[in-house]
Structures are given as structure tokens and as C-alpha cells.
XYZ file of C-alpha atoms in Angstrom:
405
model
C 32.915 -19.212 17.142
C 30.609 -16.187 16.714
C 32.139 -12.902 15.585
C 33.226 -10.599 18.386
C 31.087 -7.588 19.141
C 32.245 -4.097 19.964
C 30.592 -2.712 23.131
C 28.402 -5.801 23.434
C 24.943 -4.758 24.561
C 21.460 -5.392 23.212
C 20.085 -1.964 22.233
C 16.529 -3.206 21.667
C 13.699 -3.396 24.134
C 11.971 -6.748 24.466
C 9.489 -7.244 21.634
C 10.737 -4.247 19.638
C 10.670 -4.678 15.843
C 14.206 -5.571 14.699
C 14.300 -6.159 10.922
C 17.673 -4.496 10.589
C 19.422 -7.179 12.644
C 18.618 -9.765 9.959
C 21.265 -10.549 7.330
C 18.800 -9.704 4.533
C 15.443 -7.987 4.751
C 12.715 -6.378 2.692
C 11.864 -2.878 3.836
C 8.517 -2.323 5.477
C 5.488 -1.831 3.250
C 5.786 1.969 3.110
C 9.551 1.828 2.562
C 9.072 -0.474 -0.439
C 7.020 2.201 -2.176
C 9.529 4.952 -1.478
C 12.352 2.788 -2.810
C 11.675 -0.053 -5.269
C 15.033 -1.562 -4.351
C 14.212 -1.785 -0.664
C 15.851 -5.204 -0.567
C 18.591 -4.513 1.893
C 21.627 -5.990 3.542
C 23.533 -4.404 6.388
C 26.829 -6.139 7.178
C 26.885 -4.345 10.533
C 24.455 -3.244 13.208
C 25.624 0.125 14.469
C 28.070 2.568 12.888
C 31.253 4.170 14.150
C 30.947 7.131 11.785
C 28.646 8.715 14.398
C 27.110 11.283 12.043
C 25.177 13.846 14.071
C 22.091 13.737 11.853
C 21.910 9.919 11.570
C 18.290 8.923 10.928
C 18.830 5.314 11.999
C 20.212 6.090 15.431
C 16.765 5.728 17.038
C 16.487 2.238 15.514
C 19.921 1.018 16.460
C 19.867 2.133 20.083
C 17.252 2.074 22.794
C 15.728 5.397 23.786
C 18.204 7.725 25.513
C 21.003 5.114 25.225
C 24.307 6.565 24.035
C 27.235 4.318 23.187
C 29.316 3.103 20.312
C 27.852 -0.189 19.203
C 28.849 -2.319 16.244
C 27.856 -5.935 15.733
C 28.879 -7.855 12.605
C 26.182 -9.780 10.777
C 26.195 -13.580 10.870
C 28.031 -14.068 7.580
C 27.519 -17.849 7.502
C 23.773 -17.415 7.844
C 23.812 -14.688 5.208
C 25.768 -16.814 2.733
C 23.481 -19.800 3.265
C 20.337 -17.737 2.708
C 21.669 -16.147 -0.474
C 22.934 -19.385 -2.027
C 19.808 -21.391 -1.167
C 17.561 -18.550 -2.260
C 19.206 -18.178 -5.658
C 19.071 -21.950 -6.225
C 15.366 -22.050 -5.350
C 15.835 -24.236 -2.268
C 13.874 -21.774 -0.114
C 10.480 -20.261 -0.880
C 10.178 -17.173 1.336
C 9.792 -13.628 0.001
C 13.489 -12.854 0.206
C 14.377 -16.003 -1.752
C 11.949 -15.003 -4.483
C 13.652 -11.607 -4.696
C 16.983 -13.387 -5.034
C 15.655 -15.584 -7.831
C 14.354 -12.450 -9.598
C 17.812 -10.892 -9.105
C 16.367 -7.794 -7.487
C 19.439 -5.686 -6.643
C 20.622 -5.886 -3.049
C 21.240 -2.506 -1.470
C 24.239 -2.775 0.840
C 24.422 -0.150 3.566
C 20.892 1.221 3.742
C 21.072 1.669 7.516
C 24.761 1.489 8.463
C 27.898 2.060 6.409
C 29.370 -1.213 5.071
C 32.822 0.416 4.798
C 32.989 1.928 8.267
C 36.168 1.357 10.360
C 34.829 -1.962 11.707
C 35.197 -3.490 8.220
C 38.986 -3.420 8.572
C 38.675 -5.899 11.435
C 35.673 -8.062 10.582
C 35.634 -7.971 6.723
C 31.954 -8.937 6.570
C 31.385 -6.682 3.544
C 34.330 -8.325 1.780
C 32.905 -11.819 2.239
C 29.483 -10.640 1.099
C 30.886 -9.067 -2.075
C 32.980 -12.155 -2.822
C 29.847 -14.303 -2.639
C 27.732 -11.964 -4.772
C 30.562 -11.558 -7.270
C 30.604 -15.318 -7.886
C 26.911 -15.074 -8.772
C 27.401 -11.811 -10.708
C 24.512 -10.531 -8.634
C 23.624 -6.809 -8.949
C 24.403 -4.631 -5.913
C 23.892 -1.004 -4.926
C 26.412 0.186 -2.341
C 25.844 3.272 -0.204
C 28.920 4.507 1.661
C 31.107 7.351 2.872
C 34.066 5.044 3.559
C 37.394 5.060 1.715
C 37.806 1.257 1.794
C 35.395 0.899 -1.125
C 38.071 2.296 -3.458
C 40.815 0.009 -2.182
C 41.760 -3.554 -3.102
C 40.254 -6.098 -3.158
C 36.909 -4.279 -2.976
C 37.363 -2.136 -6.086
C 38.280 -5.158 -8.243
C 35.281 -7.122 -6.976
C 32.872 -4.277 -7.729
C 34.413 -3.663 -11.152
C 33.812 -7.289 -12.182
C 30.112 -7.497 -11.225
C 26.938 -5.456 -11.837
C 27.395 -2.666 -9.298
C 26.488 0.920 -8.577
C 28.283 2.777 -5.786
C 26.588 5.766 -4.183
C 29.001 8.091 -2.368
C 27.336 10.286 0.253
C 28.594 13.871 0.431
C 26.438 16.720 1.717
C 28.885 19.645 1.447
C 32.400 20.658 0.386
C 32.756 22.725 3.585
C 35.460 21.004 5.655
C 34.433 22.745 8.875
C 30.794 21.744 8.557
C 31.674 18.152 7.653
C 34.090 17.786 10.580
C 31.292 18.790 12.971
C 28.480 16.743 11.443
C 30.439 13.703 10.218
C 33.364 13.387 12.644
C 34.690 9.966 11.626
C 34.444 9.967 7.834
C 36.797 10.994 4.992
C 36.976 14.688 4.118
C 34.981 16.092 1.176
C 38.092 16.167 -1.035
C 38.910 12.565 -0.140
C 35.391 11.442 -1.052
C 35.661 13.205 -4.398
C 38.895 11.245 -4.935
C 36.962 8.050 -4.117
C 34.417 8.897 -6.837
C 37.262 9.531 -9.275
C 39.047 6.269 -8.467
C 35.858 4.190 -8.762
C 34.902 5.875 -12.031
C 38.366 5.263 -13.503
C 37.929 1.570 -12.638
C 34.730 1.491 -14.713
C 32.352 1.339 -11.737
C 29.114 3.300 -12.042
C 29.262 5.958 -9.332
C 26.482 8.217 -8.128
C 26.637 11.249 -5.850
C 24.239 11.022 -2.929
C 24.098 14.686 -1.885
C 22.449 13.942 1.386
C 21.076 14.795 3.708
C 20.037 18.288 2.687
C 19.629 20.134 5.987
C 17.558 23.292 5.381
C 19.291 26.486 6.493
C 22.589 24.564 6.663
C 23.611 23.052 3.298
C 20.825 23.809 0.824
C 23.291 25.049 -1.824
C 24.857 21.890 -3.263
C 26.167 23.399 -6.498
C 29.827 22.973 -5.482
C 29.263 19.324 -4.508
C 27.515 18.602 -7.822
C 30.295 20.285 -9.820
C 33.081 18.408 -7.999
C 31.335 15.044 -8.341
C 30.715 15.626 -12.048
C 34.380 16.398 -12.702
C 35.311 13.232 -10.780
C 33.130 11.069 -13.037
C 29.829 10.631 -11.146
C 26.937 9.667 -13.427
C 23.943 10.789 -11.372
C 22.890 13.001 -8.470
C 20.578 11.692 -5.757
C 19.422 13.654 -2.744
C 16.901 13.744 0.051
C 15.802 16.293 2.627
C 16.559 15.596 6.274
C 13.601 14.240 8.218
C 13.959 15.054 11.901
C 12.245 12.614 14.233
C 10.482 14.056 17.263
C 13.316 12.823 19.444
C 15.067 15.067 22.015
C 18.331 13.161 21.654
C 18.366 13.624 17.862
C 17.886 17.385 18.140
C 20.425 17.604 20.947
C 23.066 15.873 18.813
C 22.448 18.011 15.747
C 22.099 21.287 17.661
C 25.352 20.629 19.495
C 27.192 20.105 16.215
C 25.660 23.146 14.522
C 26.080 25.466 17.502
C 22.460 26.631 17.666
C 19.062 25.273 18.716
C 17.923 23.576 15.539
C 14.509 22.546 16.890
C 13.671 26.156 17.764
C 14.824 27.245 14.317
C 12.580 24.652 12.642
C 9.541 25.712 14.619
C 10.059 29.297 13.479
C 10.465 28.329 9.819
C 7.262 28.516 7.773
C 8.601 26.065 5.173
C 8.695 23.158 7.613
C 5.767 20.941 8.512
C 5.209 18.667 11.499
C 3.336 15.434 10.746
C 3.075 14.103 14.299
C 6.240 11.996 13.976
C 8.785 14.585 12.966
C 9.684 17.663 10.937
C 10.248 17.884 7.193
C 9.680 20.190 4.239
C 6.058 20.546 3.204
C 5.408 18.884 -0.158
C 4.981 22.194 -1.994
C 8.223 23.624 -0.588
C 10.070 20.384 -1.298
C 8.961 20.612 -4.922
C 10.207 24.216 -5.096
C 13.592 23.096 -3.792
C 13.743 20.287 -6.374
C 12.952 22.810 -9.113
C 15.811 25.048 -7.908
C 18.380 22.218 -7.932
C 17.321 20.640 -11.205
C 18.962 23.227 -13.541
C 22.232 22.977 -11.564
C 22.391 19.253 -12.282
C 21.086 19.650 -15.834
C 24.087 21.793 -16.768
C 26.378 18.839 -16.065
C 24.324 16.289 -18.020
C 24.127 13.964 -15.010
C 20.958 12.082 -14.130
C 18.785 13.751 -11.486
C 16.956 11.629 -8.902
C 15.460 13.415 -5.873
C 14.000 11.041 -3.303
C 10.227 10.561 -3.514
C 9.407 13.813 -5.383
C 5.832 15.125 -5.038
C 5.613 15.490 -8.838
C 7.759 12.793 -10.531
C 9.775 14.167 -13.444
C 9.936 10.805 -15.167
C 7.450 8.251 -13.818
C 9.130 5.421 -15.692
C 12.328 5.320 -13.664
C 13.230 4.084 -10.208
C 14.247 6.452 -7.424
C 17.948 6.170 -8.327
C 17.789 5.270 -12.023
C 20.040 2.207 -11.805
C 17.947 0.197 -14.263
C 19.732 1.963 -17.132
C 23.060 0.326 -16.190
C 24.383 -3.124 -17.222
C 23.075 -5.921 -15.015
C 20.094 -3.938 -13.768
C 17.996 -3.866 -16.963
C 15.494 -6.588 -16.048
C 14.007 -4.851 -13.034
C 11.620 -2.387 -14.654
C 8.522 -4.538 -14.142
C 9.337 -4.570 -10.425
C 9.927 -0.798 -10.404
C 6.710 0.018 -12.217
C 4.695 -2.235 -9.942
C 6.043 -1.035 -6.646
C 5.980 2.683 -7.430
C 2.414 2.704 -8.702
C 3.244 3.988 -12.167
C 0.810 1.597 -13.844
C -2.135 3.224 -12.094
C -4.388 5.135 -14.473
C -8.172 5.368 -14.152
C -9.904 2.757 -11.951
C -6.944 0.396 -12.163
C -7.734 -2.986 -10.595
C -5.333 -5.087 -8.558
C -5.188 -7.742 -11.294
C -4.188 -5.134 -13.891
C -1.636 -3.599 -11.566
C 0.074 -6.816 -10.516
C 0.165 -8.469 -13.950
C 3.712 -9.225 -15.079
C 5.356 -7.706 -11.996
C 6.748 -10.864 -10.398
C 5.740 -9.470 -7.010
C 7.061 -11.774 -4.237
C 4.407 -10.778 -1.706
C 1.124 -10.836 -3.644
C -1.157 -11.883 -0.745
C 0.222 -9.216 1.593
C 0.023 -6.595 -1.121
C -3.581 -7.553 -2.002
C -4.685 -6.994 1.600
C -3.056 -3.565 1.626
C -4.572 -2.729 -1.762
C -8.109 -3.622 -0.675
C -7.776 -1.628 2.557
C -7.198 1.561 0.558
C -3.849 2.558 2.075
C -1.858 2.763 -1.158
C -2.779 6.440 -1.606
C -0.950 7.179 1.664
C 2.408 5.996 0.327
C 2.251 6.873 -3.392
C 1.657 10.577 -4.119
C -0.977 11.572 -6.626
C -3.410 8.648 -6.502
C -6.709 8.011 -4.719
C -8.728 4.940 -3.727
C -12.152 4.068 -5.187
C -13.804 2.024 -2.395
C -16.821 1.016 -4.477
C -14.763 -1.232 -6.752
C -11.444 -1.331 -4.831
C -9.491 0.331 -7.616
C -7.135 3.320 -7.703
C -7.066 6.327 -10.012
C -4.465 9.000 -10.675
C -5.125 12.673 -9.950
C -4.732 15.238 -12.684
C -2.132 17.989 -12.196
C -4.606 20.536 -10.776
C -6.067 18.060 -8.256
C -2.610 17.076 -7.099
C -1.479 20.698 -6.678
C -4.541 21.469 -4.549
C -3.919 18.385 -2.415
C -0.313 19.481 -1.779
C -1.449 22.949 -0.743
C -4.103 21.552 1.620
C -1.641 19.101 3.180
C 0.875 21.887 3.691
C -1.686 24.128 5.425
C -2.915 21.281 7.625
C 0.622 20.343 8.688
C 1.445 23.922 9.643
C -1.703 24.191 11.772
C -0.436 21.231 13.808
């Protein structure tokens, strides 16, 4: 008998792209370059946390549709795919990732430890399966269940990294923006409990909402004292979606769209609003010394100027069970690109599970649109890396062009 749904309704229009309804999926081409570990699993479609800034809301619900919607994944199908993939009985891209033991990121789109988990326990069954294989996982959550039994014991006995999302220590702000999640103090306790159990825990100080929670020094300090190993963060990207702005503005108590349009540090790229690259880099530079004082690792999402080009976006490859993924990381983030680097040079030794697809993208010259600081050489279909001065000029030109729009 299929698992029961909450508020059963199909939120997708006919023919709309629906990768996130699959038990396991590889992120789209551009997503794979922003995150090398864009090999994702979402135990649920929809989330009852109802965060007012949620970037996935436009994916999970049809335009202008507003309702609580949670559908558990087909756990039997998920288990079958994982087991057959690991054993080499299937030969699709996802199965090749499983055979390479590319870490599975659990909760990229919806929280795996949201209230629905108490009823359906899909995340529990998934972790039990992966624990038997000692398969590496990255968990992203705000939920308190992750620090309770049997979840904490499962995670402690397998290669795992848990990323706890916390954007502010301000209780009033959190209650407005994240109405159905544990308080800031409770999430700090979750970090402490996981760390005491020997589980690698990272602080995901996200999203950073400019003019709202840009100062994250108190969050960093609290997470450090609780045992977090690293700090990750990303700036809020606001889709050009009236419903999204309405939700956020209502929670903040002022017209956030109007405020963005009047802020010179924001750029509009045709799809939404975000920091310009130069201003984003300035913000990274302001946060870096705050984190450095604690000795924690520092991993801003997709920085314009990478601090250390030989790490992934969250640095998990330095932890036990994740060591063998650097060839994948280097390939997918473009770090092997030097001067007139050919596809054969770039792909060598990477174990890429989608070579043919990647070759077509490479030859079309689109890689420079998703990896900052490189450019395409159409005469020989190679890529080269910009020097620091060229890259700085490009950032300035992009920023000016975005503001003119």
C-alpha cells in the first residue's frame, strides 16, 4: 500500500520538470558545478517548516498555489535503486555515482527531519540502508530529530557530516522567518549533542539576507563553542516571484522588494535579485576573519575568488569516509583548468559518470557561464583561466551591467 500523503494534490503543471520527486537525482548541469556533491536525496516532497524565504517553494508548488504539502518518497523504489546501483546491477548515471561512493546529500530541497518524519520515518529507513553499506552522507537540517535515537547512533556509526542551518540567534527574527523549527538555542544544543557523539557537524549560516542578518558573529561563536567544525553560508537569491516577496515582506514587516531595488549592492540578472559578485566578495572578506578567530573551516558558497581551489564547497573530503572524492571535486569545479586545457586533459582520472553529456556542454562553450574565472577558446575548444586582474575587471563589468538592468 503506498504511503499516505498529506494534503494530496499534484503541485506540478503537466510537462513541468520534476527531478525533485525522484528518490535520487543528480542536480542539473549548472547545479553540479556549484556543488560537486549535487547527488541528492529528498525523503519528502514539500516541507512543513514553511520558512518564509524558502528558495524551493516555487519548485514544490505550482504558481500562486498555497498549501501545506508533504509527500513521502517511495522508499521501496529508493532502496532498490541504491542496492542495485552499488552492486553494479544498473548502469545509469546515478548507479555509477553509487559505485564511486559519491556522498549522498540528504535534504537539499526539503528538510529530512521535518515533523512529517515522526509519522512516515522515510529518513530513518534511508539511513538504516546506507548505514549497512557504510555509505557517506551529508545531512542538511534544522530539525531536532537528527540528535535523537536511533538517528544519532546511525549517523555516528557511518561516514556522515551533519549541516545544521541557523541564520541568526535572534529569537524574534527566527520565529517570524522560520515559524515551525527549533529555536536558535535548541539548534545550538543539537550541534553540541551531535559533536559529543563524534559526528562531524557544520554550521550552515544561511541564508544571509542583506539588511536583515548580515552580522553572523554571534551564530559563529555559539556554533564554535558547541563543537561545529566548519562554517558554510550563502546569500539569499530572491526569485522574481510576487509570492516569494509577499511571504518574506510579510514576515519582515516591510516591502523587501522595494528595499532591494533601492539598494546599490544588489543586482538583477533577469531571473532574480542577488549580491553583485564584487559586493559578495567584499562580504566574504568581512566574515572571513570572524571565522578565522575560531579556527573553524570557512566555506562560502560559490565564491567569486576561491580561497582554496583544491577543496569542495563544504570541505567534507577532509573527513573520514569522504577522502576518495577529490578527483570528482577537482573535475566538476574546474580546478584543473589552466591554459588551453583540453577536454581529454580535464576529464582524465575523474571517473565522471556523464562523459558524453559533459563533452557536449564543453564543446558548446558554456562552462565559463557556470565556473567563475575561466573563458572558452573556440578555435581549439579548450578553456583557460583568467589572471587576477582580468577576473577583477570582469566582476566589475558584470556588476555594472546588472545594475543597468
